[in-house]
Each structure stands twice: as C-alpha cells, then as structure tokens.
Tab-separated table of C-alpha atoms in Angstrom:
chain	number	residue	atom	x	y	z
O	12	MET	CA	143.133	107.352	52.381
O	13	ARG	CA	146.463	105.276	53.157
O	14	GLY	CA	146.860	104.066	57.523
O	15	THR	CA	150.653	105.960	57.663
O	16	ALA	CA	148.608	109.444	55.973
O	17	ARG	CA	149.808	112.507	59.132
O	18	THR	CA	146.626	113.633	60.367
O	19	VAL	CA	146.134	117.820	60.106
O	20	ASP	CA	146.944	118.529	64.191
O	21	THR	CA	147.857	116.360	66.985
O	22	PRO	CA	147.547	112.582	67.113
O	23	PRO	CA	143.907	112.934	69.323
O	24	VAL	CA	144.552	111.423	73.076
O	25	HIS	CA	142.149	108.009	74.134
O	26	SER	CA	141.086	107.596	77.536
O	27	LEU	CA	139.617	104.359	79.608
O	28	GLU	CA	135.921	104.513	79.071
O	29	VAL	CA	134.922	102.652	82.792
O	30	ARG	CA	131.387	101.189	82.349
O	31	LEU	CA	131.667	98.262	85.610
O	32	PRO	CA	129.602	99.856	88.116
O	33	ASP	CA	132.312	99.906	90.695
O	34	ASP	CA	134.612	101.261	88.876
O	35	VAL	CA	138.334	99.020	87.674
O	36	PRO	CA	139.515	100.625	84.931
O	37	PHE	CA	140.813	97.377	82.797
O	38	ALA	CA	139.001	95.817	80.032
O	39	ILE	CA	139.748	92.910	77.809
O	40	GLY	CA	137.727	91.587	74.913
O	41	SER	CA	138.055	90.674	71.773
O	42	PHE	CA	139.425	93.034	68.784
O	43	ASP	CA	135.769	92.871	67.339
O	44	GLU	CA	134.278	93.871	71.476
O	45	ILE	CA	136.512	96.083	72.015
O	46	GLY	CA	135.497	98.562	69.326
O	47	PRO	CA	136.702	100.151	66.182
O	48	TYR	CA	139.688	101.846	68.351
O	49	SER	CA	141.076	98.700	68.663
O	50	ARG	CA	141.903	98.335	65.379
O	51	ALA	CA	142.162	102.266	64.136
O	52	ALA	CA	144.029	102.577	61.101
O	53	PHE	CA	144.828	106.682	62.032
O	54	PRO	CA	147.240	107.766	64.513
O	55	HIS	CA	146.485	108.231	68.115
O	56	ARG	CA	147.935	107.706	71.957
O	57	HIS	CA	146.429	106.246	74.809
O	58	THR	CA	146.999	107.291	78.445
O	59	PHE	CA	146.443	103.592	79.234
O	60	TYR	CA	148.787	100.531	79.111
O	61	GLU	CA	146.695	98.784	75.608
O	62	ILE	CA	148.102	94.813	75.185
O	63	VAL	CA	147.674	92.772	72.364
O	64	HIS	CA	147.527	88.995	71.716
O	65	VAL	CA	147.149	88.746	67.970
O	66	THR	CA	146.313	85.627	66.426
O	67	ARG	CA	145.214	85.575	62.550
O	68	GLY	CA	145.202	88.599	60.439
O	69	SER	CA	147.829	90.429	57.784
O	70	GLY	CA	149.212	93.957	57.649
O	71	THR	CA	151.697	96.017	60.297
O	72	HIS	CA	151.851	97.467	63.172
O	73	VAL	CA	153.016	101.553	63.591
O	74	VAL	CA	154.362	101.705	67.042
O	75	ASP	CA	155.782	105.951	67.023
O	76	LEU	CA	158.545	105.425	64.175
O	77	ALA	CA	158.424	102.031	64.617
O	78	ARG	CA	156.720	99.332	62.015
O	79	TRP	CA	155.790	95.384	63.037
O	80	GLU	CA	154.743	93.378	60.596
O	81	LEU	CA	152.705	91.031	61.167
O	82	ARG	CA	153.183	87.529	61.397
O	83	PRO	CA	151.133	85.969	64.165
O	84	PRO	CA	151.293	84.941	67.031
O	85	HIS	CA	152.730	88.204	67.964
O	86	LEU	CA	151.975	89.472	71.995
O	87	GLY	CA	152.768	93.303	71.814
O	88	VAL	CA	152.051	96.406	74.152
O	89	ILE	CA	151.268	100.016	74.061
O	90	VAL	CA	152.094	102.503	76.445
O	91	PRO	CA	150.138	105.377	77.494
O	92	GLY	CA	151.650	108.784	75.136
O	93	GLN	CA	153.275	106.196	72.178
O	94	VAL	CA	151.430	107.057	69.086
O	95	HIS	CA	150.529	104.293	67.233
O	96	HIS	CA	147.998	103.101	64.351
O	97	TRP	CA	147.182	99.884	62.782
O	98	GLU	CA	148.586	100.459	59.235
O	99	ASP	CA	146.351	98.061	55.650
O	100	THR	CA	144.944	94.989	58.110
O	101	ARG	CA	143.374	92.209	56.823
O	102	GLY	CA	141.651	89.930	59.202
O	103	LEU	CA	142.342	90.972	62.247
O	104	ASP	CA	141.564	89.330	65.149
O	105	GLY	CA	143.009	87.896	68.508
O	106	HIS	CA	142.298	89.712	72.634
O	107	VAL	CA	142.804	93.115	73.817
O	108	VAL	CA	144.077	93.719	77.374
O	109	LEU	CA	143.493	97.836	78.224
O	110	PHE	CA	144.790	98.952	81.816
O	111	THR	CA	145.266	101.818	83.485
O	112	PRO	CA	148.928	101.794	85.489
O	113	ASP	CA	146.904	102.685	88.465
O	114	PHE	CA	144.777	99.096	88.488
O	115	LEU	CA	148.251	97.296	88.708
O	116	VAL	CA	150.605	99.260	90.378
O	117	GLY	CA	150.463	98.088	93.892
O	118	GLN	CA	153.526	97.439	95.334
O	119	SER	CA	157.678	98.734	94.883
O	120	GLY	CA	158.222	96.483	91.626
O	121	ASP	CA	155.461	97.090	89.881
O	122	ARG	CA	156.467	100.698	87.845
O	123	ASP	CA	159.819	99.028	87.181
O	124	LEU	CA	157.848	95.961	85.941
O	125	LEU	CA	155.426	98.542	83.798
O	126	ARG	CA	159.180	99.670	82.795
O	127	ARG	CA	160.590	96.536	81.522
O	128	VAL	CA	157.609	95.092	79.316
O	129	GLY	CA	157.117	98.759	77.194
O	130	ALA	CA	161.014	98.458	76.959
O	131	ARG	CA	160.346	95.329	74.036
O	132	PRO	CA	157.309	95.896	73.040
O	133	TRP	CA	156.837	93.673	70.426
O	134	HIS	CA	156.797	89.614	70.060
O	135	ARG	CA	156.113	86.742	68.112
O	136	LEU	CA	155.588	83.901	70.297
O	137	ASP	CA	156.713	79.930	69.668
O	138	PRO	CA	153.951	77.820	69.850
O	139	ALA	CA	154.162	76.689	73.444
O	140	ALA	CA	154.336	80.656	74.786
O	141	HIS	CA	151.414	81.494	72.468
O	142	ALA	CA	149.231	78.397	74.008
O	143	ARG	CA	149.947	79.450	77.746
O	144	THR	CA	148.979	83.881	76.352
O	145	GLY	CA	145.894	82.143	74.970
O	146	ARG	CA	145.153	80.268	78.426
O	147	LEU	CA	146.281	82.784	80.754
O	148	LEU	CA	143.881	85.400	78.266
O	149	ALA	CA	141.361	83.504	78.487
O	150	GLU	CA	141.253	83.099	82.075
O	151	LEU	CA	141.808	87.040	82.752
O	152	SER	CA	138.551	87.178	79.913
O	153	GLU	CA	135.847	84.852	82.527
O	154	GLU	CA	137.009	86.565	85.578
O	155	TYR	CA	136.378	89.563	83.543
O	156	ARG	CA	132.959	88.929	82.495
O	157	HIS	CA	131.628	87.558	85.538
O	158	GLY	CA	132.647	90.326	87.619
O	159	ASP	CA	131.843	88.057	91.111
O	160	PRO	CA	132.806	88.951	94.499
O	161	GLY	CA	136.923	89.458	94.789
O	162	PHE	CA	137.525	89.609	91.008
O	163	ALA	CA	138.953	93.290	90.671
O	164	THR	CA	141.940	91.403	93.168
O	165	VAL	CA	142.432	88.059	90.698
O	166	LEU	CA	142.413	90.538	87.610
O	167	ARG	CA	145.656	92.108	89.006
O	168	SER	CA	147.171	88.897	90.425
O	169	LEU	CA	146.556	87.765	86.510
O	170	LEU	CA	147.975	90.535	85.014
O	171	HIS	CA	151.139	90.497	87.065
O	172	VAL	CA	151.595	86.916	85.510
O	173	LEU	CA	150.978	88.065	81.688
O	174	LEU	CA	153.663	90.987	82.261
O	175	VAL	CA	155.919	89.009	84.178
O	176	ARG	CA	155.389	86.255	81.114
O	177	MET	CA	156.119	89.395	78.551
O	178	VAL	CA	159.423	90.787	80.145
O	179	ARG	CA	160.466	86.826	80.020
O	180	LEU	CA	159.957	86.250	76.944
O	181	GLY	CA	164.108	88.973	76.405
O	182	ASP	CA	165.233	91.610	77.653
O	183	ARG	CA	166.771	92.803	74.486
O	184	PRO	CA	164.633	94.103	72.237
O	185	PRO	CA	165.021	94.939	68.557
O	186	GLN	CA	166.469	98.299	67.426
O	187	PRO	CA	163.269	100.310	65.193
O	188	PRO	CA	163.847	102.311	62.654
O	189	GLY	CA	165.331	105.213	64.114
O	190	GLY	CA	165.825	104.627	67.602
O	191	VAL	CA	162.255	105.355	68.920
O	192	TYR	CA	161.126	103.899	71.568
O	193	GLY	CA	157.783	105.676	73.472
O	194	VAL	CA	157.527	107.109	77.077
O	195	GLY	CA	159.508	105.363	79.792
O	196	ALA	CA	162.621	105.346	79.196
O	197	VAL	CA	163.760	107.041	82.661
O	198	ASP	CA	164.742	103.013	82.785
O	199	GLY	CA	167.176	102.058	84.845
O	200	GLY	CA	170.003	101.821	82.490
O	201	GLY	CA	171.940	103.450	85.370
O	202	THR	CA	173.347	102.059	88.669
O	203	GLY	CA	171.734	102.202	92.543
O	204	GLY	CA	168.176	101.373	90.460
O	205	ALA	CA	166.077	99.971	92.510
O	206	GLY	CA	167.010	97.197	94.996
O	207	GLY	CA	169.646	98.082	94.776
O	208	GLY	CA	169.536	99.217	98.323
O	209	GLU	CA	172.210	102.921	97.183
O	210	VAL	CA	168.712	104.578	96.165
O	211	GLY	CA	166.330	106.200	99.599
O	212	ALA	CA	162.843	106.196	99.443
O	213	GLY	CA	162.275	109.649	98.716
O	214	ARG	CA	164.324	109.724	96.145
O	215	HIS	CA	163.220	106.667	94.081
O	216	ALA	CA	159.299	107.145	94.127
O	217	VAL	CA	160.761	110.758	92.983
O	218	ALA	CA	162.294	109.273	90.393
O	219	GLU	CA	158.957	107.354	89.801
O	220	GLU	CA	157.183	110.685	89.553
O	221	PHE	CA	159.202	111.983	87.479
O	222	ALA	CA	158.992	109.414	84.580
O	223	ARG	CA	155.165	109.391	85.178
O	224	LEU	CA	154.890	113.240	84.175
O	225	LEU	CA	157.268	112.292	81.346
O	226	ALA	CA	154.633	110.001	80.104
O	227	GLY	CA	152.541	112.135	80.345
O	228	THR	CA	150.983	113.449	76.696
O	229	GLY	CA	150.555	117.582	77.137
O	230	PRO	CA	152.854	120.281	76.461
O	231	ASP	CA	153.049	121.375	80.087
O	232	VAL	CA	155.039	118.450	80.958
O	233	LEU	CA	158.162	119.178	79.263
O	234	GLY	CA	159.157	121.918	80.776
O	235	SER	CA	162.168	123.237	82.404
O	236	VAL	CA	163.653	121.295	84.723
O	237	ARG	CA	162.819	123.937	87.679
O	238	GLU	CA	159.078	123.359	86.608
O	239	CYS	CA	159.277	119.746	86.805
O	240	ALA	CA	161.132	120.052	90.083
O	241	ASP	CA	157.861	122.178	91.454
O	242	ARG	CA	155.434	120.508	90.141
O	243	LEU	CA	156.812	117.251	92.169
O	244	GLY	CA	157.204	119.623	95.459
O	245	VAL	CA	161.324	119.126	95.199
O	246	THR	CA	163.951	121.353	94.936
O	247	PRO	CA	165.711	121.121	91.457
O	248	GLY	CA	168.786	120.222	92.947
O	249	TYR	CA	167.421	117.098	95.497
O	250	LEU	CA	165.620	116.045	91.542
O	251	THR	CA	169.083	116.052	90.171
O	252	GLU	CA	170.456	113.814	93.169
O	253	ALA	CA	168.073	111.646	92.611
O	254	LEU	CA	167.718	111.135	88.844
O	255	ARG	CA	171.304	110.444	88.796
O	256	ALA	CA	170.894	108.114	92.153
O	257	ALA	CA	168.050	106.071	90.562
O	258	VAL	CA	169.146	106.528	86.418
O	259	GLY	CA	172.205	107.964	86.350
O	260	ARG	CA	170.902	110.425	83.949
O	261	THR	CA	170.099	114.639	85.133
O	262	PRO	CA	166.469	115.662	84.713
O	263	GLY	CA	167.599	118.194	81.972
O	264	SER	CA	169.073	115.258	79.148
O	265	LEU	CA	165.928	113.175	80.076
O	266	LEU	CA	163.864	116.323	79.180
O	267	ARG	CA	165.761	116.758	75.953
O	268	GLU	CA	165.080	113.008	74.838
O	269	ALA	CA	161.487	113.399	75.955
O	270	ARG	CA	161.543	116.960	73.659
O	271	THR	CA	163.221	115.074	70.741
O	272	ARG	CA	160.954	112.265	70.814
O	273	GLU	CA	157.721	114.290	70.840
O	274	ALA	CA	158.777	116.909	68.226
O	275	GLN	CA	159.803	113.714	66.101
O	276	ARG	CA	156.224	112.486	66.435
O	277	LEU	CA	154.512	115.009	65.698
O	278	LEU	CA	156.646	115.602	62.061
O	279	ALA	CA	155.962	111.723	61.079
O	280	ARG	CA	152.498	111.855	62.312
O	281	THR	CA	150.741	115.429	61.885
O	282	ASP	CA	151.158	118.052	59.237
O	283	LEU	CA	151.398	121.136	61.745
O	284	SER	CA	154.183	123.562	60.665
O	285	VAL	CA	157.749	123.834	62.652
O	286	ARG	CA	156.809	126.868	64.671
O	287	GLN	CA	153.805	124.705	65.787
O	288	ILE	CA	155.771	121.589	66.601
O	289	ALA	CA	158.126	123.806	68.573
O	290	ALA	CA	155.804	125.422	70.792
O	291	ARG	CA	153.880	122.207	71.210
O	292	THR	CA	157.344	121.614	72.729
O	293	GLY	CA	158.187	124.120	74.371
O	294	PHE	CA	160.072	126.127	72.221
O	295	ASP	CA	159.410	129.575	72.028
O	296	ASP	CA	162.301	130.642	69.232
O	297	PRO	CA	161.137	128.074	65.994
O	298	ALA	CA	165.207	128.841	64.490
O	299	TYR	CA	166.428	127.421	68.740
O	300	PHE	CA	163.871	124.930	67.969
O	301	CYS	CA	165.219	123.984	64.723
O	302	ARG	CA	168.959	123.633	66.412
O	303	PHE	CA	167.851	121.886	69.189
O	304	PHE	CA	166.665	119.424	67.015
O	305	ARG	CA	169.775	119.225	64.666
O	306	ARG	CA	171.948	118.920	67.657
O	307	GLU	CA	169.701	115.879	68.467
O	308	THR	CA	168.814	113.692	65.899
O	309	GLY	CA	171.801	114.481	62.557
O	310	MET	CA	168.996	115.727	60.388
O	311	SER	CA	167.108	119.099	60.288
O	312	PRO	CA	163.025	118.910	61.167
O	313	GLY	CA	162.149	119.298	57.869
O	314	GLY	CA	164.723	116.529	56.551
O	315	PHE	CA	163.674	114.159	59.113
O	316	ARG	CA	159.575	114.841	58.289
O	317	LYS	CA	160.344	114.498	54.230
O	318	HIS	CA	162.345	111.037	55.132
O	319	HIS	CA	159.356	109.628	57.403
O	320	ASP	CA	156.904	110.107	55.088
O	321	ARG	CA	158.500	107.290	53.149
O	322	ARG	CA	157.070	103.905	54.104
O	323	ALA	CA	160.674	102.728	56.510
O	324	PRO	CA	161.270	98.746	56.645
O	325	SER	CA	159.211	96.474	58.736
O	326	ILE	CA	160.749	94.925	61.320
O	327	GLU	CA	159.826	91.097	61.631
O	328	ALA	CA	160.100	90.078	65.202
O	329	GLY	CA	161.397	86.339	65.776
O	330	PRO	CA	160.209	84.131	68.213
O	331	ASP	CA	163.366	84.916	70.428
O	332	PRO	CA	165.403	88.377	68.516
O	333	ALA	CA	169.133	88.707	69.575
C-alpha cells in the first residue's frame, strides 16, 4: 500500500513521550533511535515540534498538501497540528529533534521565532550550512545523552541557536502546491506586530494565545469568535482589537482560514465523508459547508478530493530558493 493512501478516520495525533526522570519535553536521536514513527508512511500529526536533518536517503516528505522531494542534505520542520508522512523512502538517515513549544518558550520573542521557522518548512543545505548543522546537532545529542546538571538550560540554548540559524536560511518560503501551510499563520503579516511598540502587552499576549488556540487539533478549537474569546477570558471586541493591532486581521478571517485548512487536510488524507468533515470542522449543515469551502478555495469538496487523489508535483528545494 502506498504512503499516500488516505486513512479511514482522522490522522492519529502523537504526543511526545517523556522518558527522563526530570520530565524534559525534548528528545534527539537518529531516525532509528527515535523509532518507527519518525519515518512513518501513514499521515499523522503531532502535539510537538519536529526538526529533521536528513543526511541520506531518497523519497518524498509530504507535509499537509506540499510534497518535498528528498535531495539530501535537508533541514525541515513539522509544526504542531500539521499532517505529514514519508513516502517511498529508502536509506533515510539523519537526526530528529522533538520538543514541545513550552520547552523552548521563555522570552517574548520565542513564539515569533517558532512562527518564522514554521513559515519556511524545508531547506536544502549547502555544504557549509550542512556542516554547521551537523556540529550543532552533535552538541545537542551529547548534552541530551549525558544529562549533566543544568543540561535542560543548555538544551534550550542550543535549540534556540538552531532555530535562529534556520530562520537565517531564508525568509521567503517556496509556495507549495495548494498554498497550504500548517498552523501558525497568525503571523506578523500586518502592522504593529511584536516589537513595534504599538501593541500593548496584554493585547499581544491575547493574540499569541489565539495563535496557540488555532494550533490545536480538536474540533472544539474551531468554534465561533465568541467561543474562542470565552476560552481566552476576553470579550469578542477585545479579541478583535488585539488581532487587528497585532496581525492586521480579524479573528473571523483567521477562523475561516483554519477551518478551510483542516477541511483540506481531511479531504486529502482521510476517507471521511463530506458530512463527517463538515461536522469535524464546525458545520452543522453539510450544504452550507460545501458553499463555504467553494467560496474559500474555488473548488467543491468533492472536486478538491478528486484533484488530490492524483500525485501532486514534488518540490525540490534549492540551497537558496527565491
């Protein structure tokens, strides 16, 4: 059976198993050391971040609706909530880094750093970048294995360096087929973002919490604007003001985008009926869901599913894509 086959139900969600005595939500190892899920051929998603440094192998890495042809060395990231799998891989080797958002986040800029990393999910490394990445991951691996006093702080620091270097690899991602990236799209596309001095700390915190809410995988996070505001402990008006100030968008537009993205994932990666997908993305009326989906994507749900039954063209990431 091919790795692109849709699953009968929604893609399974994997959580990070913590095995160290002090419960550090972090792990690093080779694909073999992390285990079979690190190269799973079936669509699935995580509640944690995964960074892969692919040093050898062939095949394709599929993330949501984007397909990345393996031409090692590569450096890639899968963010919480994205659906991904490995297809027709042979000889896959390299390092895998797993961590929860809360493990890294300690300063106001850390969430923005994670967002920027997620906006550019796949890099083909030149020899110098490949060597630097390998040395840094070797340090991370050694610190993780030894577990000396203060190792969690060192892990966070080295991980922060890795993420900063990933951002430096380029700020303009190549557009994948279908134009769909994972969650984390509540970004600085508008004005008055973090560091601009125009967004109060309270409003910016609300915008960040809303972004985290959209990064969830349960259908309950795709409720109405009022339901989201209630979960955040603010009024709908305050939530709207916070998001307009932080990212230049309304919560309603971001919720529509999240519903559309989740519906696309389920249509492409599962055999759920349109009625079931409508219910899982917050629509009581399947007919209304179909109208909504066509308005947002220009295609009917059935047409979208039929189109994505065919193999989409793979993306070969160059060392410095425009």
